[in-house]
Amino acid sequence: MNLSLNFSTCPNDTFMFYALVHGLLSDKYTFDVYMADIEDLNLLALEAKPDITKVSYGAYPLLAQHYQLLDSGSALGKGVGPLLISKETIPFEQVKHKRIALPGEHTSAHLLFNLVFPDVHDKRFYLFSQIEDAILNNEVDAGVIIHESRFTYQFKGLTKLMDLGDEWEKISGLPTPLGGIAIRRSLPDDVKHDINRLLRESVEYAFQYPENTMGFVSQFAQELSTEVMRNHISLYVNDFSITLGQVGRKAIIQLISSSKPTHNFDERSVFVYE
């Protein structure tokens, strides 16, 4: 069976998907792979185009009609939140008056930012890799960074104002959900269960044989430093990437409910269970 599969070029995704897309786990499925920035993937998912896709949890409430979430492949944890950065210190009460760069309208970073700073009106959306330069060039006063930028902003003379994940964890007492893998609801249940299992096995393979994945990871990494790639993977790929468990599912349900508080997200409907 052939399925369309979208995921990002970021090291955590290429690391986790390596075994699956290289046919190391099963010959039952083949994949038409498309790789892009997370906001591009969110927009394609909003059109219900791919069978399987990486999505921001911030976008999921808009996708729930067509997609469920897999138990494996998530970026979720403590100390992993998007960072609000600037050239110089800005008092938190002044942030609402500033020009803020964000890595996409439908990203979890945008949702987390809105939860902490609901009164900001001048928000500008950029490709995640362009936000540091937007601050340095005075296009904006501050920006929210994700992915590899988390490991590079200090070297450009930029300052962290806040880890938005820390704020979420204070509010919720739960880990910070960033992105996960969605699968089309209309696919047969046995296919959804198969893909869930194969993705878990792919993550486990990557943990067991990390060196085998690094050529693929470095081929697509925005930042080619081996140290940055390894730091990126170790931050965003963890036990929650193998299986969400009760805590991971609770965190996701709470986050997506904060985006759409009038909707009752039923855990049994949101997630694919084996």
CSV table of C-alpha atoms in Angstrom, one decimal:
chain,number,residue,atom,x,y,z
A,1,MET,CA,0.0,0.0,0.0
A,2,ASN,CA,1.3,3.4,-0.9
A,3,LEU,CA,0.7,6.4,1.4
A,4,SER,CA,1.6,10.1,1.2
A,5,LEU,CA,3.8,11.1,4.1
A,6,ASN,CA,4.8,14.6,5.1
A,7,PHE,CA,7.3,15.6,7.7
A,8,SER,CA,9.8,18.4,8.4
A,9,THR,CA,13.4,18.7,7.5
A,10,CYS,CA,14.3,19.2,11.2
A,11,PRO,CA,16.7,16.8,12.8
A,12,ASN,CA,14.2,15.3,15.2
A,13,ASP,CA,11.9,14.3,12.3
A,14,THR,CA,14.5,13.0,10.0
A,15,PHE,CA,16.0,11.0,12.9
A,16,MET,CA,12.7,9.4,13.8
A,17,PHE,CA,11.5,8.7,10.3
A,18,TYR,CA,14.7,7.3,8.9
A,19,ALA,CA,14.0,3.6,9.3
A,20,LEU,CA,10.4,3.9,8.2
A,21,VAL,CA,11.0,5.8,4.9
A,22,HIS,CA,14.1,3.7,4.1
A,23,GLY,CA,12.1,0.4,4.2
A,24,LEU,CA,13.9,-1.1,7.1
A,25,LEU,CA,10.8,-2.2,9.0
A,26,SER,CA,8.3,-3.5,6.6
A,27,ASP,CA,7.6,-4.0,2.8
A,28,LYS,CA,3.9,-3.8,3.3
A,29,TYR,CA,3.9,0.0,2.9
A,30,THR,CA,5.6,2.4,0.6
A,31,PHE,CA,5.6,6.2,1.1
A,32,ASP,CA,5.6,9.3,-1.1
A,33,VAL,CA,7.6,11.6,1.1
A,34,TYR,CA,7.3,15.3,1.1
A,35,MET,CA,9.5,17.4,3.5
A,36,ALA,CA,9.0,21.1,4.3
A,37,ASP,CA,8.8,23.7,7.1
A,38,ILE,CA,6.2,22.9,9.8
A,39,GLU,CA,3.9,25.8,8.8
A,40,ASP,CA,3.9,24.5,5.2
A,41,LEU,CA,2.9,21.1,6.5
A,42,ASN,CA,0.2,22.6,8.7
A,43,LEU,CA,-1.3,24.4,5.6
A,44,LEU,CA,-1.3,21.2,3.5
A,45,ALA,CA,-3.0,19.4,6.4
A,46,LEU,CA,-5.6,22.1,6.5
A,47,GLU,CA,-6.4,21.1,2.9
A,48,ALA,CA,-6.6,17.4,4.1
A,49,LYS,CA,-4.0,16.5,1.4
A,50,PRO,CA,-1.5,14.0,3.0
A,51,ASP,CA,-2.4,10.6,4.4
A,52,ILE,CA,0.2,11.0,7.2
A,53,THR,CA,1.7,14.3,8.3
A,54,LYS,CA,3.7,16.1,11.0
A,55,VAL,CA,1.5,18.9,12.4
A,56,SER,CA,1.8,21.5,15.1
A,57,TYR,CA,-0.5,20.7,18.0
A,58,GLY,CA,-1.6,24.4,17.8
A,59,ALA,CA,-3.1,23.5,14.4
A,60,TYR,CA,-4.8,20.3,15.3
A,61,PRO,CA,-8.1,21.8,16.4
A,62,LEU,CA,-8.6,22.9,12.8
A,63,LEU,CA,-7.6,19.4,11.5
A,64,ALA,CA,-9.5,17.2,13.9
A,65,GLN,CA,-12.4,16.5,11.4
A,66,HIS,CA,-10.0,14.8,9.0
A,67,TYR,CA,-7.1,13.5,11.2
A,68,GLN,CA,-6.3,11.6,14.3
A,69,LEU,CA,-3.0,11.7,16.2
A,70,LEU,CA,-0.6,8.8,16.4
A,71,ASP,CA,0.8,7.7,19.7
A,72,SER,CA,4.4,7.8,18.4
A,73,GLY,CA,6.5,10.5,16.8
A,74,SER,CA,5.7,13.5,19.0
A,75,ALA,CA,7.9,16.4,20.1
A,76,LEU,CA,6.8,16.9,23.6
A,77,GLY,CA,8.6,17.3,27.0
A,78,LYS,CA,9.8,19.7,29.7
A,79,GLY,CA,12.4,22.4,28.9
A,80,VAL,CA,11.6,22.2,25.1
A,81,GLY,CA,9.4,25.3,24.7
A,82,PRO,CA,9.7,28.0,22.1
A,83,LEU,CA,11.8,30.9,23.2
A,84,LEU,CA,10.9,34.6,23.1
A,85,ILE,CA,14.1,36.5,22.3
A,86,SER,CA,15.1,40.1,21.5
A,87,LYS,CA,18.2,42.3,21.2
A,88,GLU,CA,17.8,43.7,24.6
A,89,THR,CA,15.7,43.1,27.7
A,90,ILE,CA,12.0,44.1,27.3
A,91,PRO,CA,9.8,44.2,30.5
A,92,PHE,CA,7.0,41.7,30.1
A,93,GLU,CA,4.3,44.3,30.6
A,94,GLN,CA,5.7,46.1,27.5
A,95,VAL,CA,5.6,43.1,25.2
A,96,LYS,CA,2.0,43.8,24.2
A,97,HIS,CA,3.2,47.1,22.6
A,98,LYS,CA,6.0,45.5,20.5
A,99,ARG,CA,6.4,44.0,17.0
A,100,ILE,CA,6.6,40.2,17.5
A,101,ALA,CA,7.9,37.7,14.9
A,102,LEU,CA,6.3,34.2,15.0
A,103,PRO,CA,7.1,31.0,13.1
A,104,GLY,CA,3.7,30.6,11.5
A,105,GLU,CA,0.1,31.4,12.3
A,106,HIS,CA,-0.9,27.7,13.0
A,107,THR,CA,2.2,26.7,15.1
A,108,SER,CA,2.2,25.6,18.7
A,109,ALA,CA,4.6,28.4,19.3
A,110,HIS,CA,1.9,30.9,18.3
A,111,LEU,CA,-0.6,29.2,20.5
A,112,LEU,CA,1.7,29.2,23.5
A,113,PHE,CA,2.6,32.8,22.9
A,114,ASN,CA,-1.1,33.8,22.8
A,115,LEU,CA,-1.7,32.0,26.1
A,116,VAL,CA,1.0,34.1,27.8
A,117,PHE,CA,0.6,37.4,25.9
A,118,PRO,CA,-3.0,37.5,24.7
A,119,ASP,CA,-3.0,41.3,24.1
A,120,VAL,CA,-0.2,41.5,21.4
A,121,HIS,CA,-1.6,42.9,18.2
A,122,ASP,CA,1.4,43.5,16.0
A,123,LYS,CA,2.3,39.9,15.1
A,124,ARG,CA,4.3,39.1,12.0
A,125,PHE,CA,4.8,35.6,10.6
A,126,TYR,CA,8.1,34.4,9.3
A,127,LEU,CA,9.8,31.2,8.3
A,128,PHE,CA,11.4,30.0,11.6
A,129,SER,CA,14.9,30.3,10.2
A,130,GLN,CA,14.4,34.0,9.4
A,131,ILE,CA,13.3,35.3,12.8
A,132,GLU,CA,16.7,35.9,14.3
A,133,ASP,CA,17.6,38.1,11.3
A,134,ALA,CA,14.3,39.9,11.5
A,135,ILE,CA,15.2,41.0,15.0
A,136,LEU,CA,18.8,41.9,14.1
A,137,ASN,CA,17.6,44.0,11.2
A,138,ASN,CA,15.0,45.8,13.4
A,139,GLU,CA,12.0,44.5,11.4
A,140,VAL,CA,10.6,43.4,14.7
A,141,ASP,CA,11.3,44.1,18.4
A,142,ALA,CA,11.3,40.4,19.5
A,143,GLY,CA,10.5,37.0,18.1
A,144,VAL,CA,9.6,33.5,19.1
A,145,ILE,CA,12.1,30.9,17.9
A,146,ILE,CA,11.9,27.1,17.5
A,147,HIS,CA,14.0,24.3,16.1
A,148,GLU,CA,17.7,24.9,15.5
A,149,SER,CA,17.4,28.6,16.3
A,150,ARG,CA,17.1,27.6,20.0
A,151,PHE,CA,20.8,26.7,19.9
A,152,THR,CA,22.2,29.6,17.8
A,153,TYR,CA,20.5,32.8,19.0
A,154,GLN,CA,23.1,33.5,21.7
A,155,PHE,CA,26.0,33.5,19.2
A,156,LYS,CA,24.2,36.3,17.3
A,157,GLY,CA,24.0,38.5,20.4
A,158,LEU,CA,20.4,37.9,21.1
A,159,THR,CA,18.8,37.6,24.6
A,160,LYS,CA,16.2,35.2,25.9
A,161,LEU,CA,13.2,36.9,27.5
A,162,MET,CA,11.2,33.8,28.2
A,163,ASP,CA,10.8,30.1,27.6
A,164,LEU,CA,7.1,29.8,26.7
A,165,GLY,CA,7.2,26.2,27.6
A,166,ASP,CA,8.2,27.1,31.2
A,167,GLU,CA,5.1,29.3,31.4
A,168,TRP,CA,2.9,26.5,30.0
A,169,GLU,CA,4.3,24.0,32.6
A,170,LYS,CA,3.6,26.5,35.4
A,171,ILE,CA,0.0,26.9,34.2
A,172,SER,CA,-0.7,23.2,33.5
A,173,GLY,CA,1.7,21.2,35.5
A,174,LEU,CA,2.2,19.2,32.3
A,175,PRO,CA,4.9,18.8,29.6
A,176,THR,CA,4.8,21.1,26.6
A,177,PRO,CA,3.3,19.6,23.4
A,178,LEU,CA,4.9,21.0,20.2
A,179,GLY,CA,4.1,18.7,17.3
A,180,GLY,CA,2.9,15.2,16.5
A,181,ILE,CA,2.0,12.9,13.7
A,182,ALA,CA,-1.5,13.0,12.3
A,183,ILE,CA,-3.1,10.3,10.1
A,184,ARG,CA,-6.2,10.5,8.0
A,185,ARG,CA,-9.3,9.4,9.8
A,186,SER,CA,-10.7,7.8,6.6
A,187,LEU,CA,-7.9,5.2,6.4
A,188,PRO,CA,-8.9,1.6,7.6
A,189,ASP,CA,-8.2,1.0,11.3
A,190,ASP,CA,-5.8,-1.7,10.6
A,191,VAL,CA,-3.7,0.6,8.5
A,192,LYS,CA,-3.7,3.3,11.2
A,193,HIS,CA,-2.6,0.7,13.8
A,194,ASP,CA,0.1,-0.6,11.5
A,195,ILE,CA,1.5,2.9,10.9
A,196,ASN,CA,1.4,3.7,14.6
A,197,ARG,CA,3.4,0.5,15.4
A,198,LEU,CA,5.9,1.1,12.5
A,199,LEU,CA,6.5,4.6,13.6
A,200,ARG,CA,7.2,3.5,17.1
A,201,GLU,CA,9.6,0.9,15.8
A,202,SER,CA,11.3,3.6,13.6
A,203,VAL,CA,11.9,5.8,16.7
A,204,GLU,CA,13.2,2.8,18.6
A,205,TYR,CA,15.5,2.0,15.7
A,206,ALA,CA,16.9,5.5,15.7
A,207,PHE,CA,17.6,5.4,19.4
A,208,GLN,CA,19.3,2.0,19.0
A,209,TYR,CA,21.3,2.9,15.9
A,210,PRO,CA,21.7,6.7,15.9
A,211,GLU,CA,24.8,6.7,13.7
A,212,ASN,CA,22.9,5.1,10.9
A,213,THR,CA,20.5,8.0,10.8
A,214,MET,CA,23.0,10.9,10.7
A,215,GLY,CA,23.7,11.0,7.0
A,216,PHE,CA,20.0,11.4,6.4
A,217,VAL,CA,19.6,14.0,9.2
A,218,SER,CA,22.6,16.1,8.0
A,219,GLN,CA,21.3,16.1,4.4
A,220,PHE,CA,18.3,18.2,5.4
A,221,ALA,CA,19.4,20.1,8.6
A,222,GLN,CA,19.1,23.8,8.5
A,223,GLU,CA,22.1,24.0,10.8
A,224,LEU,CA,24.9,21.7,9.7
A,225,SER,CA,26.9,21.7,12.9
A,226,THR,CA,27.0,18.1,14.2
A,227,GLU,CA,26.8,19.4,17.7
A,228,VAL,CA,23.6,21.4,17.0
A,229,MET,CA,22.0,18.4,15.2
A,230,ARG,CA,22.7,16.1,18.1
A,231,ASN,CA,21.5,18.7,20.7
A,232,HIS,CA,18.4,19.2,18.7
A,233,ILE,CA,17.6,15.5,18.6
A,234,SER,CA,18.4,14.9,22.3
A,235,LEU,CA,16.1,17.8,23.2
A,236,TYR,CA,13.0,17.0,21.1
A,237,VAL,CA,13.2,13.2,20.8
A,238,ASN,CA,12.5,11.4,24.1
A,239,ASP,CA,10.3,8.8,25.7
A,240,PHE,CA,7.2,10.7,24.7
A,241,SER,CA,8.3,10.3,21.1
A,242,ILE,CA,8.1,6.5,21.5
A,243,THR,CA,4.7,6.6,23.3
A,244,LEU,CA,2.7,9.5,24.6
A,245,GLY,CA,1.4,7.7,27.6
A,246,GLN,CA,-1.4,9.1,29.8
A,247,VAL,CA,0.6,12.2,30.7
A,248,GLY,CA,1.5,13.1,27.1
A,249,ARG,CA,-2.1,12.6,25.9
A,250,LYS,CA,-3.4,14.7,28.8
A,251,ALA,CA,-1.0,17.5,28.0
A,252,ILE,CA,-2.1,17.5,24.3
A,253,ILE,CA,-5.8,17.5,25.1
A,254,GLN,CA,-5.3,20.4,27.6
A,255,LEU,CA,-3.3,22.4,25.0
A,256,ILE,CA,-5.7,21.9,22.1
A,257,SER,CA,-8.7,22.6,24.4
A,258,SER,CA,-7.1,25.9,25.3
A,259,SER,CA,-7.1,26.8,21.6
A,260,LYS,CA,-10.8,25.9,21.2
A,261,PRO,CA,-12.4,26.0,24.7
A,262,THR,CA,-15.9,25.6,23.4
A,263,HIS,CA,-15.0,22.2,21.9
A,264,ASN,CA,-14.9,19.0,23.9
A,265,PHE,CA,-12.0,16.9,22.6
A,266,ASP,CA,-12.6,13.3,23.3
A,267,GLU,CA,-9.3,11.4,23.9
A,268,ARG,CA,-10.6,8.2,22.3
A,269,SER,CA,-11.5,10.1,19.2
A,270,VAL,CA,-8.3,12.2,19.0
A,271,PHE,CA,-5.7,9.5,19.3
A,272,VAL,CA,-5.1,6.2,17.5
A,273,TYR,CA,-4.9,3.4,20.0
A,274,GLU,CA,-3.5,0.0,19.1
